[in-house]
């Protein structure tokens, strides 16, 4: 779980928009990246492409306080549909909110086009709920993914899956679980702007990425 200060996030967000002219962007083709501050309740990032397609990477815990923060950001940005949902790994502080977004009483039920997961099983109830709610969707495409692969959702923003590889990454520490070491790491490229979303990757993952 990564914890960032509100000041750092605010500065990063301002710099992205301050530099939009330098990257040839206009108000019609801005890439928006929102790091949702969940404190110690997990990670969640919303990406809105210039063509208004959306990517949601994780959604924190299922608990109301955490989930309501994610839901409010989706509502504030008028997100009607999630085109790509990425559950980086099966720990509850990353997929709990995703499970709730996929539930039958959610406004996003049957409004998710594609879901990426790392395919590693988990014994938790929230993981079973997450997988069960995916299965209950009518038309969602669930992909167990491995690097290298890429997509752009019909937009000039390229999404690259950087890890894990098909053979998985072994963890070498009590503090580096197999789930964390095999978190889905994605990179987004838009012109001269690069974002790297690392989830709960460990030093073993970083070593593999560098190599």
Coordinates of C-alpha atoms in Angstrom, one line a residue:
X1 CA 0.0 0.0 0.0
X2 CA 1.4 3.4 -1.0
X3 CA 0.6 6.5 1.1
X4 CA 1.2 9.9 -0.5
X5 CA 0.9 13.3 1.1
X6 CA -2.0 15.5 0.0
X7 CA 0.4 18.3 -0.8
X8 CA 2.5 16.2 -3.1
X9 CA -0.6 15.0 -4.9
X10 CA -1.9 18.5 -5.3
X11 CA 1.4 19.8 -6.6
X12 CA 1.6 16.9 -9.1
X13 CA -1.9 17.5 -10.3
X14 CA -1.3 21.2 -10.8
X15 CA 1.9 20.6 -12.7
X16 CA 0.2 18.3 -15.1
X17 CA -2.3 21.0 -16.1
X18 CA 0.3 23.8 -15.9
X19 CA 2.4 21.9 -18.5
X20 CA -0.5 21.0 -20.8
X21 CA 0.4 23.5 -23.5
X22 CA 4.0 22.3 -23.5
X23 CA 2.8 18.9 -24.5
X24 CA 0.5 20.2 -27.3
X25 CA -2.6 19.6 -25.3
X26 CA -5.8 21.7 -25.4
X27 CA -8.9 21.7 -23.2
X28 CA -10.3 19.0 -25.6
X29 CA -7.4 16.5 -25.4
X30 CA -6.2 16.6 -21.8
X31 CA -5.4 13.3 -20.0
X32 CA -6.7 13.5 -16.4
X33 CA -5.1 11.3 -13.7
X34 CA -6.6 11.5 -10.2
X35 CA -4.9 9.8 -7.3
X36 CA -7.7 9.3 -4.8
X37 CA -6.5 9.9 -1.2
X38 CA -7.6 6.9 0.8
X39 CA -5.0 7.3 3.5
X40 CA -4.3 3.9 5.0
X41 CA -7.4 2.3 3.4
X42 CA -5.7 1.3 0.2
X43 CA -5.0 2.6 -3.3
X44 CA -7.2 3.9 -6.1
X45 CA -6.5 5.9 -9.2
X46 CA -8.9 7.2 -11.8
X47 CA -7.7 8.0 -15.3
X48 CA -9.9 9.8 -17.8
X49 CA -8.7 9.7 -21.4
X50 CA -9.1 12.6 -23.8
X51 CA -11.9 10.7 -25.5
X52 CA -13.6 10.3 -22.1
X53 CA -12.9 6.6 -21.7
X54 CA -12.0 5.7 -18.2
X55 CA -9.6 3.5 -16.4
X56 CA -10.0 2.7 -12.7
X57 CA -7.0 1.1 -11.0
X58 CA -8.0 -0.5 -7.7
X59 CA -10.6 1.1 -5.3
X60 CA -9.4 0.6 -1.8
X61 CA -11.3 -1.2 0.9
X62 CA -14.9 -2.1 0.8
X63 CA -15.6 -0.2 4.0
X64 CA -18.0 2.8 3.6
X65 CA -15.6 5.6 4.4
X66 CA -13.1 4.3 1.8
X67 CA -15.6 3.3 -0.8
X68 CA -17.6 6.6 -0.5
X69 CA -14.4 8.5 -1.4
X70 CA -13.9 6.5 -4.5
X71 CA -17.6 6.8 -5.4
X72 CA -17.6 10.6 -4.9
X73 CA -14.7 11.1 -7.2
X74 CA -16.4 9.0 -9.9
X75 CA -19.6 11.1 -9.5
X76 CA -17.7 14.4 -9.4
X77 CA -16.1 13.6 -12.7
X78 CA -19.3 12.4 -14.2
X79 CA -18.0 8.8 -14.8
X80 CA -21.0 6.9 -16.2
X81 CA -19.0 3.8 -17.3
X82 CA -15.7 2.2 -16.5
X83 CA -14.1 1.1 -19.7
X84 CA -11.1 -0.7 -18.0
X85 CA -11.0 -1.8 -14.4
X86 CA -7.6 -3.0 -13.1
X87 CA -7.5 -5.1 -9.9
X88 CA -3.7 -5.0 -9.4
X89 CA -3.8 -7.9 -7.0
X90 CA -6.2 -9.7 -4.7
X91 CA -5.5 -7.9 -1.3
X92 CA -8.6 -6.4 0.3
X93 CA -7.2 -2.9 0.3
X94 CA -7.1 -2.9 -3.5
X95 CA -10.1 -5.0 -4.7
X96 CA -12.6 -4.4 -1.9
X97 CA -14.0 -1.3 -3.5
X98 CA -14.0 -2.9 -6.9
X99 CA -16.1 -5.7 -5.6
X100 CA -18.6 -3.2 -4.3
X101 CA -18.7 -1.3 -7.6
X102 CA -19.5 -4.6 -9.4
X103 CA -22.3 -5.5 -7.0
X104 CA -25.9 -5.7 -8.3
X105 CA -27.0 -2.6 -6.2
X106 CA -24.1 -0.5 -7.6
X107 CA -24.7 2.2 -10.3
X108 CA -21.8 0.6 -12.2
X109 CA -23.4 -2.9 -12.3
X110 CA -23.1 -4.0 -15.9
X111 CA -21.3 -0.8 -16.8
X112 CA -17.7 -2.1 -16.8
X113 CA -16.4 -3.2 -20.2
X114 CA -13.1 -4.9 -19.3
X115 CA -11.4 -6.1 -16.1
X116 CA -7.7 -7.0 -15.7
X117 CA -6.4 -9.2 -12.9
X118 CA -3.2 -11.1 -12.2
X119 CA -4.9 -14.4 -11.9
X120 CA -3.4 -15.3 -8.5
X121 CA -6.0 -16.9 -6.2
X122 CA -6.7 -15.7 -2.7
X123 CA -8.5 -17.3 0.2
X124 CA -10.3 -14.2 1.5
X125 CA -14.1 -13.6 1.4
X126 CA -13.6 -10.3 -0.4
X127 CA -11.7 -12.0 -3.2
X128 CA -14.5 -14.6 -3.6
X129 CA -17.0 -11.7 -3.7
X130 CA -14.9 -9.8 -6.3
X131 CA -14.7 -12.9 -8.6
X132 CA -18.4 -13.7 -8.0
X133 CA -19.5 -10.2 -8.9
X134 CA -17.4 -10.3 -12.1
X135 CA -19.2 -13.5 -13.1
X136 CA -22.5 -11.8 -12.5
X137 CA -21.9 -9.1 -15.1
X138 CA -23.6 -9.6 -18.4
X139 CA -21.0 -8.5 -20.9
X140 CA -17.8 -7.8 -19.1
X141 CA -14.5 -9.1 -20.5
X142 CA -12.4 -10.5 -17.7
X143 CA -8.7 -11.0 -18.6
X144 CA -6.0 -12.6 -16.6
X145 CA -3.1 -10.7 -18.0
X146 CA 0.7 -10.9 -18.1
X147 CA 3.4 -8.7 -19.6
X148 CA 4.0 -7.7 -22.2
X149 CA 0.7 -6.5 -23.5
X150 CA -0.8 -3.1 -24.4
X151 CA -4.1 -1.4 -25.3
X152 CA -5.2 2.2 -26.0
X153 CA -9.0 2.0 -25.7
X154 CA -9.3 3.8 -29.1
X155 CA -7.3 6.7 -27.8
X156 CA -3.8 8.0 -28.4
X157 CA -3.0 7.1 -24.8
X158 CA -1.1 3.8 -24.7
X159 CA -1.5 1.5 -21.7
X160 CA 1.3 -0.9 -21.3
X161 CA 1.4 -3.8 -18.8
X162 CA 4.9 -3.9 -17.5
X163 CA 4.6 -6.8 -15.0
X164 CA 4.2 -9.5 -14.0
X165 CA 5.5 -11.9 -16.6
X166 CA 3.7 -15.1 -17.5
X167 CA 6.1 -17.2 -15.2
X168 CA 5.4 -14.9 -12.2
X169 CA 7.8 -13.3 -9.9
X170 CA 9.0 -15.1 -6.8
X171 CA 9.0 -13.2 -3.5
X172 CA 12.2 -13.4 -1.4
X173 CA 11.1 -11.9 1.9
X174 CA 8.5 -12.3 4.6
X175 CA 7.5 -8.7 3.8
X176 CA 7.1 -9.4 0.1
X177 CA 4.1 -11.6 -0.6
X178 CA 3.5 -13.3 -3.9
X179 CA 0.4 -11.2 -4.4
X180 CA 2.4 -7.9 -3.9
X181 CA 5.4 -9.1 -6.0
X182 CA 3.0 -9.9 -8.8
X183 CA 0.9 -6.8 -8.7
X184 CA -0.1 -5.5 -12.1
X185 CA 2.3 -2.6 -13.0
X186 CA 1.0 -0.4 -15.8
X187 CA 2.5 2.4 -17.7
X188 CA 0.5 5.1 -19.6
X189 CA 2.1 7.1 -22.3
X190 CA 0.6 10.2 -23.8
X191 CA 3.0 12.2 -26.0
X192 CA 5.9 13.2 -23.8
X193 CA 4.0 12.4 -20.5
X194 CA 4.6 9.0 -18.8
X195 CA 2.8 7.6 -15.7
X196 CA 3.9 4.4 -13.9
X197 CA 1.4 2.8 -11.6
X198 CA 3.1 0.3 -9.4
X199 CA 0.5 -0.9 -6.9
X200 CA 2.2 -2.9 -4.1
X201 CA 5.2 -4.1 -6.0
X202 CA 8.2 -5.2 -4.0
X203 CA 12.0 -4.8 -4.6
X204 CA 11.9 -8.2 -6.4
X205 CA 9.4 -6.7 -8.9
X206 CA 11.5 -3.6 -9.3
X207 CA 14.6 -5.6 -9.9
X208 CA 12.8 -7.6 -12.6
X209 CA 11.5 -4.4 -14.2
X210 CA 14.9 -2.9 -14.3
X211 CA 16.4 -6.0 -15.8

